[in-house]
Amino acid sequence: MGLLPPRFGRSGVHPPRPPDEPGAAPARTAGAARRGTRVEGGRWQDVPVLHVIFFEPRIPGNTGAAIRLSANTGSMLHLVDPLFDMEDSKLRRAGLDYHDLANTRVHAAWEDCLTHIPGRIFAFTAQASRLYTDVDWRDDDALLFGPEPSGLPEEIMAHCRVADRIRIPMVEGNRSLNLANSAAVGLYEAWRALGFPGAR
């Protein structure tokens, strides 16, 4: 299996897959199965529990690290276009050979992404007052992160599907964490709260 396909119309020709269900938005998938589907002899990673959303990410290395993070936690990674021009070499440096384990979808637009998120969505932003450790995390929750370095647009955080805004604490005077690091901190806390299902 190859690395994550380039975005539509950028480099290479990768026509979109047909919708998974009637009325569902097209989405490209790198991984063995969708949620609720376990392949014969499948691994835990084939049935994602939590969701991570990168809204219009701009740095390939962070996306590659998130692909590896997804593989190691059994979560589903959602990337919302427009994206950078993805080159296999840039992602491979961060993702190594975990690409064939990661469940990754690339969505043409924010609204398309939402059709694949069954649970609550929590937007990570430095402007929030609630800490990520104060969330009662549930199966199928999604962790939403904005692009580097601007963060999530107000209209995205104000969307009716976003349950709340949360933040990761930092010492005074610091602006933000690296995107991939933030995703790892938040995702592992959510996974821990669920009891690390599927971990060894």
PDB file of C-alpha atoms in Angstrom:
ATOM      1  CA  MET A   1       0.000   0.000   0.000  1.00  0.00           C
ATOM      2  CA  GLY A   2       1.364   3.424  -0.912  1.00  0.00           C
ATOM      3  CA  LEU A   3       1.559   6.534   1.184  1.00  0.00           C
ATOM      4  CA  LEU A   4      -1.275   8.997   1.652  1.00  0.00           C
ATOM      5  CA  PRO A   5      -2.516  10.036  -1.814  1.00  0.00           C
ATOM      6  CA  PRO A   6      -1.895  13.601  -3.026  1.00  0.00           C
ATOM      7  CA  ARG A   7      -4.851  15.976  -2.731  1.00  0.00           C
ATOM      8  CA  PHE A   8      -7.314  16.328  -5.588  1.00  0.00           C
ATOM      9  CA  GLY A   9      -5.893  18.091  -8.600  1.00  0.00           C
ATOM     10  CA  ARG A  10      -2.416  18.642  -7.177  1.00  0.00           C
ATOM     11  CA  SER A  11       0.250  16.063  -7.926  1.00  0.00           C
ATOM     12  CA  GLY A  12      -0.667  12.770  -9.543  1.00  0.00           C
ATOM     13  CA  VAL A  13      -4.089  11.491 -10.541  1.00  0.00           C
ATOM     14  CA  HIS A  14      -6.115   9.939  -7.776  1.00  0.00           C
ATOM     15  CA  PRO A  15      -9.858  10.091  -8.575  1.00  0.00           C
ATOM     16  CA  PRO A  16     -12.098  10.230  -5.492  1.00  0.00           C
ATOM     17  CA  ARG A  17     -13.724   7.060  -4.279  1.00  0.00           C
ATOM     18  CA  PRO A  18     -17.513   6.826  -4.535  1.00  0.00           C
ATOM     19  CA  PRO A  19     -19.441   7.751  -1.372  1.00  0.00           C
ATOM     20  CA  ASP A  20     -19.478   5.115   1.346  1.00  0.00           C
ATOM     21  CA  GLU A  21     -23.216   5.502   1.861  1.00  0.00           C
ATOM     22  CA  PRO A  22     -26.095   7.154  -0.043  1.00  0.00           C
ATOM     23  CA  GLY A  23     -25.784  10.880   0.473  1.00  0.00           C
ATOM     24  CA  ALA A  24     -22.357  10.670   2.114  1.00  0.00           C
ATOM     25  CA  ALA A  25     -19.553  12.925   0.950  1.00  0.00           C
ATOM     26  CA  PRO A  26     -16.667  11.373  -0.976  1.00  0.00           C
ATOM     27  CA  ALA A  27     -13.594  10.782   1.115  1.00  0.00           C
ATOM     28  CA  ARG A  28     -10.269   9.134   0.402  1.00  0.00           C
ATOM     29  CA  THR A  29      -9.089   6.500   2.827  1.00  0.00           C
ATOM     30  CA  ALA A  30      -5.665   5.083   3.652  1.00  0.00           C
ATOM     31  CA  GLY A  31      -6.164   2.113   5.923  1.00  0.00           C
ATOM     32  CA  ALA A  32      -7.743  -1.284   6.116  1.00  0.00           C
ATOM     33  CA  ALA A  33     -11.279  -0.579   7.261  1.00  0.00           C
ATOM     34  CA  ARG A  34     -13.892   1.922   8.365  1.00  0.00           C
ATOM     35  CA  ARG A  35     -15.270   2.078  11.871  1.00  0.00           C
ATOM     36  CA  GLY A  36     -17.459  -0.893  12.726  1.00  0.00           C
ATOM     37  CA  THR A  37     -15.727  -3.127  10.184  1.00  0.00           C
ATOM     38  CA  ARG A  38     -13.161  -5.668  11.292  1.00  0.00           C
ATOM     39  CA  VAL A  39     -11.253  -7.510   8.631  1.00  0.00           C
ATOM     40  CA  GLU A  40     -10.467 -11.184   9.050  1.00  0.00           C
ATOM     41  CA  GLY A  41      -7.627 -11.387  11.542  1.00  0.00           C
ATOM     42  CA  GLY A  42      -7.818  -7.592  11.858  1.00  0.00           C
ATOM     43  CA  ARG A  43      -5.903  -5.478  14.361  1.00  0.00           C
ATOM     44  CA  TRP A  44      -7.303  -2.990  16.856  1.00  0.00           C
ATOM     45  CA  GLN A  45      -6.087  -0.197  14.568  1.00  0.00           C
ATOM     46  CA  ASP A  46      -8.623  -1.346  11.969  1.00  0.00           C
ATOM     47  CA  VAL A  47     -11.499  -0.183  14.204  1.00  0.00           C
ATOM     48  CA  PRO A  48     -10.850   3.432  15.250  1.00  0.00           C
ATOM     49  CA  VAL A  49     -12.471   4.793  18.398  1.00  0.00           C
ATOM     50  CA  LEU A  50     -11.462   8.440  18.606  1.00  0.00           C
ATOM     51  CA  HIS A  51     -11.181  10.946  15.753  1.00  0.00           C
ATOM     52  CA  VAL A  52      -8.545  13.623  15.119  1.00  0.00           C
ATOM     53  CA  ILE A  53      -9.290  16.435  12.653  1.00  0.00           C
ATOM     54  CA  PHE A  54      -6.587  18.617  11.113  1.00  0.00           C
ATOM     55  CA  PHE A  55      -8.311  21.611   9.511  1.00  0.00           C
ATOM     56  CA  GLU A  56      -6.282  22.766   6.484  1.00  0.00           C
ATOM     57  CA  PRO A  57      -2.850  21.601   7.746  1.00  0.00           C
ATOM     58  CA  ARG A  58       0.182  23.231   6.131  1.00  0.00           C
ATOM     59  CA  ILE A  59       3.275  21.387   7.340  1.00  0.00           C
ATOM     60  CA  PRO A  60       3.860  17.876   5.898  1.00  0.00           C
ATOM     61  CA  GLY A  61       5.998  16.770   8.823  1.00  0.00           C
ATOM     62  CA  ASN A  62       3.211  17.396  11.323  1.00  0.00           C
ATOM     63  CA  THR A  63       0.752  15.496   9.172  1.00  0.00           C
ATOM     64  CA  GLY A  64       3.167  12.590   8.840  1.00  0.00           C
ATOM     65  CA  ALA A  65       3.595  12.507  12.614  1.00  0.00           C
ATOM     66  CA  ALA A  66      -0.195  12.522  13.017  1.00  0.00           C
ATOM     67  CA  ILE A  67      -0.494   9.563  10.657  1.00  0.00           C
ATOM     68  CA  ARG A  68       1.886   7.645  12.879  1.00  0.00           C
ATOM     69  CA  LEU A  69      -0.013   8.811  15.975  1.00  0.00           C
ATOM     70  CA  SER A  70      -3.243   7.545  14.441  1.00  0.00           C
ATOM     71  CA  ALA A  71      -1.674   4.172  13.774  1.00  0.00           C
ATOM     72  CA  ASN A  72      -0.471   3.797  17.351  1.00  0.00           C
ATOM     73  CA  THR A  73      -3.729   4.790  19.020  1.00  0.00           C
ATOM     74  CA  GLY A  74      -6.251   3.214  16.659  1.00  0.00           C
ATOM     75  CA  SER A  75      -7.842   6.591  15.964  1.00  0.00           C
ATOM     76  CA  MET A  76      -9.172   7.984  12.683  1.00  0.00           C
ATOM     77  CA  LEU A  77      -7.293  10.960  11.241  1.00  0.00           C
ATOM     78  CA  HIS A  78      -9.281  13.420   9.110  1.00  0.00           C
ATOM     79  CA  LEU A  79      -7.500  15.993   6.923  1.00  0.00           C
ATOM     80  CA  VAL A  80      -9.599  18.844   5.556  1.00  0.00           C
ATOM     81  CA  ASP A  81      -8.567  20.442   2.242  1.00  0.00           C
ATOM     82  CA  PRO A  82      -7.071  22.689   1.017  1.00  0.00           C
ATOM     83  CA  LEU A  83      -3.793  20.978   1.819  1.00  0.00           C
ATOM     84  CA  PHE A  84      -0.161  21.491   0.871  1.00  0.00           C
ATOM     85  CA  ASP A  85       1.261  19.479  -2.012  1.00  0.00           C
ATOM     86  CA  MET A  86       1.896  16.148  -0.368  1.00  0.00           C
ATOM     87  CA  GLU A  87       5.056  14.369  -1.365  1.00  0.00           C
ATOM     88  CA  ASP A  88       5.680  10.831  -0.178  1.00  0.00           C
ATOM     89  CA  SER A  89       9.250  11.629   0.908  1.00  0.00           C
ATOM     90  CA  LYS A  90       8.162  14.404   3.290  1.00  0.00           C
ATOM     91  CA  LEU A  91       5.482  12.272   4.930  1.00  0.00           C
ATOM     92  CA  ARG A  92       7.668   9.163   5.025  1.00  0.00           C
ATOM     93  CA  ARG A  93      10.268  10.927   7.170  1.00  0.00           C
ATOM     94  CA  ALA A  94       7.673  11.375   9.912  1.00  0.00           C
ATOM     95  CA  GLY A  95       5.334   8.459   9.302  1.00  0.00           C
ATOM     96  CA  LEU A  96       7.800   5.686   8.479  1.00  0.00           C
ATOM     97  CA  ASP A  97       6.066   2.404   7.681  1.00  0.00           C
ATOM     98  CA  TYR A  98       3.006   3.112   9.811  1.00  0.00           C
ATOM     99  CA  HIS A  99       1.117   4.511   6.822  1.00  0.00           C
ATOM    100  CA  ASP A 100      -0.393   1.119   6.016  1.00  0.00           C
ATOM    101  CA  LEU A 101      -1.814   0.943   9.553  1.00  0.00           C
ATOM    102  CA  ALA A 102      -3.190   4.455   9.865  1.00  0.00           C
ATOM    103  CA  ASN A 103      -6.831   5.213   9.151  1.00  0.00           C
ATOM    104  CA  THR A 104      -6.651   8.500   7.274  1.00  0.00           C
ATOM    105  CA  ARG A 105      -9.315  10.343   5.297  1.00  0.00           C
ATOM    106  CA  VAL A 106      -8.903  13.482   3.197  1.00  0.00           C
ATOM    107  CA  HIS A 107     -12.073  15.557   2.849  1.00  0.00           C
ATOM    108  CA  ALA A 108     -12.726  18.176   0.191  1.00  0.00           C
ATOM    109  CA  ALA A 109     -14.425  20.532   2.665  1.00  0.00           C
ATOM    110  CA  TRP A 110     -15.292  20.995   6.341  1.00  0.00           C
ATOM    111  CA  GLU A 111     -18.933  20.031   5.840  1.00  0.00           C
ATOM    112  CA  ASP A 112     -17.863  16.834   4.085  1.00  0.00           C
ATOM    113  CA  CYS A 113     -15.674  15.939   7.055  1.00  0.00           C
ATOM    114  CA  LEU A 114     -18.568  16.388   9.475  1.00  0.00           C
ATOM    115  CA  THR A 115     -20.554  13.616   7.789  1.00  0.00           C
ATOM    116  CA  HIS A 116     -17.867  11.167   8.949  1.00  0.00           C
ATOM    117  CA  ILE A 117     -17.737  12.341  12.579  1.00  0.00           C
ATOM    118  CA  PRO A 118     -20.396  10.490  14.610  1.00  0.00           C
ATOM    119  CA  GLY A 119     -19.708  12.029  18.028  1.00  0.00           C
ATOM    120  CA  ARG A 120     -18.893  15.326  19.704  1.00  0.00           C
ATOM    121  CA  ILE A 121     -16.205  17.679  18.424  1.00  0.00           C
ATOM    122  CA  PHE A 122     -13.839  19.594  20.703  1.00  0.00           C
ATOM    123  CA  ALA A 123     -11.879  22.502  19.235  1.00  0.00           C
ATOM    124  CA  PHE A 124      -8.379  23.022  20.634  1.00  0.00           C
ATOM    125  CA  THR A 125      -7.488  26.695  20.983  1.00  0.00           C
ATOM    126  CA  ALA A 126      -5.260  28.743  23.251  1.00  0.00           C
ATOM    127  CA  GLN A 127      -8.169  31.150  23.766  1.00  0.00           C
ATOM    128  CA  ALA A 128     -10.336  28.648  25.671  1.00  0.00           C
ATOM    129  CA  SER A 129     -10.775  28.559  29.443  1.00  0.00           C
ATOM    130  CA  ARG A 130     -11.658  24.857  29.792  1.00  0.00           C
ATOM    131  CA  LEU A 131      -8.760  22.404  29.968  1.00  0.00           C
ATOM    132  CA  TYR A 132      -8.634  19.263  27.842  1.00  0.00           C
ATOM    133  CA  THR A 133      -8.295  17.235  31.054  1.00  0.00           C
ATOM    134  CA  ASP A 134     -11.733  18.464  32.200  1.00  0.00           C
ATOM    135  CA  VAL A 135     -13.574  16.731  29.346  1.00  0.00           C
ATOM    136  CA  ASP A 136     -15.545  13.552  30.033  1.00  0.00           C
ATOM    137  CA  TRP A 137     -14.197  11.857  26.919  1.00  0.00           C
ATOM    138  CA  ARG A 138     -16.436   9.381  25.113  1.00  0.00           C
ATOM    139  CA  ASP A 139     -16.082   6.825  22.352  1.00  0.00           C
ATOM    140  CA  ASP A 140     -16.359   8.556  18.956  1.00  0.00           C
ATOM    141  CA  ASP A 141     -15.375  12.025  20.232  1.00  0.00           C
ATOM    142  CA  ALA A 142     -13.274  14.131  17.844  1.00  0.00           C
ATOM    143  CA  LEU A 143     -10.330  16.416  18.594  1.00  0.00           C
ATOM    144  CA  LEU A 144     -10.170  19.380  16.208  1.00  0.00           C
ATOM    145  CA  PHE A 145      -6.959  21.306  15.485  1.00  0.00           C
ATOM    146  CA  GLY A 146      -6.303  24.309  13.249  1.00  0.00           C
ATOM    147  CA  PRO A 147      -3.471  25.085  10.830  1.00  0.00           C
ATOM    148  CA  GLU A 148      -0.017  26.264  11.784  1.00  0.00           C
ATOM    149  CA  PRO A 149       0.457  28.990  12.947  1.00  0.00           C
ATOM    150  CA  SER A 150      -2.920  30.752  12.811  1.00  0.00           C
ATOM    151  CA  GLY A 151      -5.101  28.152  14.513  1.00  0.00           C
ATOM    152  CA  LEU A 152      -8.789  27.513  13.931  1.00  0.00           C
ATOM    153  CA  PRO A 153     -10.930  30.207  12.296  1.00  0.00           C
ATOM    154  CA  GLU A 154     -13.725  31.590  14.479  1.00  0.00           C
ATOM    155  CA  GLU A 155     -16.410  30.370  12.085  1.00  0.00           C
ATOM    156  CA  ILE A 156     -15.189  26.801  12.455  1.00  0.00           C
ATOM    157  CA  MET A 157     -15.057  26.931  16.255  1.00  0.00           C
ATOM    158  CA  ALA A 158     -18.525  28.521  16.329  1.00  0.00           C
ATOM    159  CA  HIS A 159     -20.048  25.725  14.219  1.00  0.00           C
ATOM    160  CA  CYS A 160     -23.055  24.032  15.791  1.00  0.00           C
ATOM    161  CA  ARG A 161     -21.284  20.636  15.680  1.00  0.00           C
ATOM    162  CA  VAL A 162     -18.461  21.881  17.919  1.00  0.00           C
ATOM    163  CA  ALA A 163     -19.393  20.940  21.496  1.00  0.00           C
ATOM    164  CA  ASP A 164     -16.820  23.129  23.234  1.00  0.00           C
ATOM    165  CA  ARG A 165     -13.455  24.871  23.014  1.00  0.00           C
ATOM    166  CA  ILE A 166     -10.618  23.488  25.108  1.00  0.00           C
ATOM    167  CA  ARG A 167      -6.941  24.235  25.641  1.00  0.00           C
ATOM    168  CA  ILE A 168      -3.656  22.676  26.697  1.00  0.00           C
ATOM    169  CA  PRO A 169      -2.023  24.675  29.532  1.00  0.00           C
ATOM    170  CA  MET A 170       1.356  26.312  28.983  1.00  0.00           C
ATOM    171  CA  VAL A 171       3.609  28.584  31.004  1.00  0.00           C
ATOM    172  CA  GLU A 172       2.927  32.302  30.770  1.00  0.00           C
ATOM    173  CA  GLY A 173       4.302  34.062  27.703  1.00  0.00           C
ATOM    174  CA  ASN A 174       4.226  31.088  25.322  1.00  0.00           C
ATOM    175  CA  ARG A 175       1.850  31.185  22.369  1.00  0.00           C
ATOM    176  CA  SER A 176       1.321  27.659  21.109  1.00  0.00           C
ATOM    177  CA  LEU A 177       2.552  24.084  20.926  1.00  0.00           C
ATOM    178  CA  ASN A 178       3.595  22.258  17.788  1.00  0.00           C
ATOM    179  CA  LEU A 179       0.489  20.866  16.039  1.00  0.00           C
ATOM    180  CA  ALA A 180       1.570  17.215  16.124  1.00  0.00           C
ATOM    181  CA  ASN A 181       2.587  17.551  19.785  1.00  0.00           C
ATOM    182  CA  SER A 182      -0.767  19.098  20.662  1.00  0.00           C
ATOM    183  CA  ALA A 183      -2.614  16.283  18.925  1.00  0.00           C
ATOM    184  CA  ALA A 184      -0.549  13.695  20.803  1.00  0.00           C
ATOM    185  CA  VAL A 185      -1.167  15.336  24.191  1.00  0.00           C
ATOM    186  CA  GLY A 186      -4.914  15.620  23.625  1.00  0.00           C
ATOM    187  CA  LEU A 187      -5.426  12.243  21.983  1.00  0.00           C
ATOM    188  CA  TYR A 188      -3.537  10.268  24.603  1.00  0.00           C
ATOM    189  CA  GLU A 189      -5.522  11.934  27.383  1.00  0.00           C
ATOM    190  CA  ALA A 190      -8.786  11.020  25.655  1.00  0.00           C
ATOM    191  CA  TRP A 191      -7.581   7.458  25.044  1.00  0.00           C
ATOM    192  CA  ARG A 192      -6.447   7.189  28.678  1.00  0.00           C
ATOM    193  CA  ALA A 193      -9.876   8.345  29.879  1.00  0.00           C
ATOM    194  CA  LEU A 194     -11.435   5.512  27.861  1.00  0.00           C
ATOM    195  CA  GLY A 195      -9.080   2.990  29.490  1.00  0.00           C
ATOM    196  CA  PHE A 196      -6.683   2.620  26.536  1.00  0.00           C
ATOM    197  CA  PRO A 197      -8.966   0.147  24.724  1.00  0.00           C
ATOM    198  CA  GLY A 198      -7.010  -2.146  22.421  1.00  0.00           C
ATOM    199  CA  ALA A 199      -3.623  -1.240  23.916  1.00  0.00           C
ATOM    200  CA  ARG A 200      -1.146  -3.868  25.034  1.00  0.00           C
TER     201      ARG A 200
END
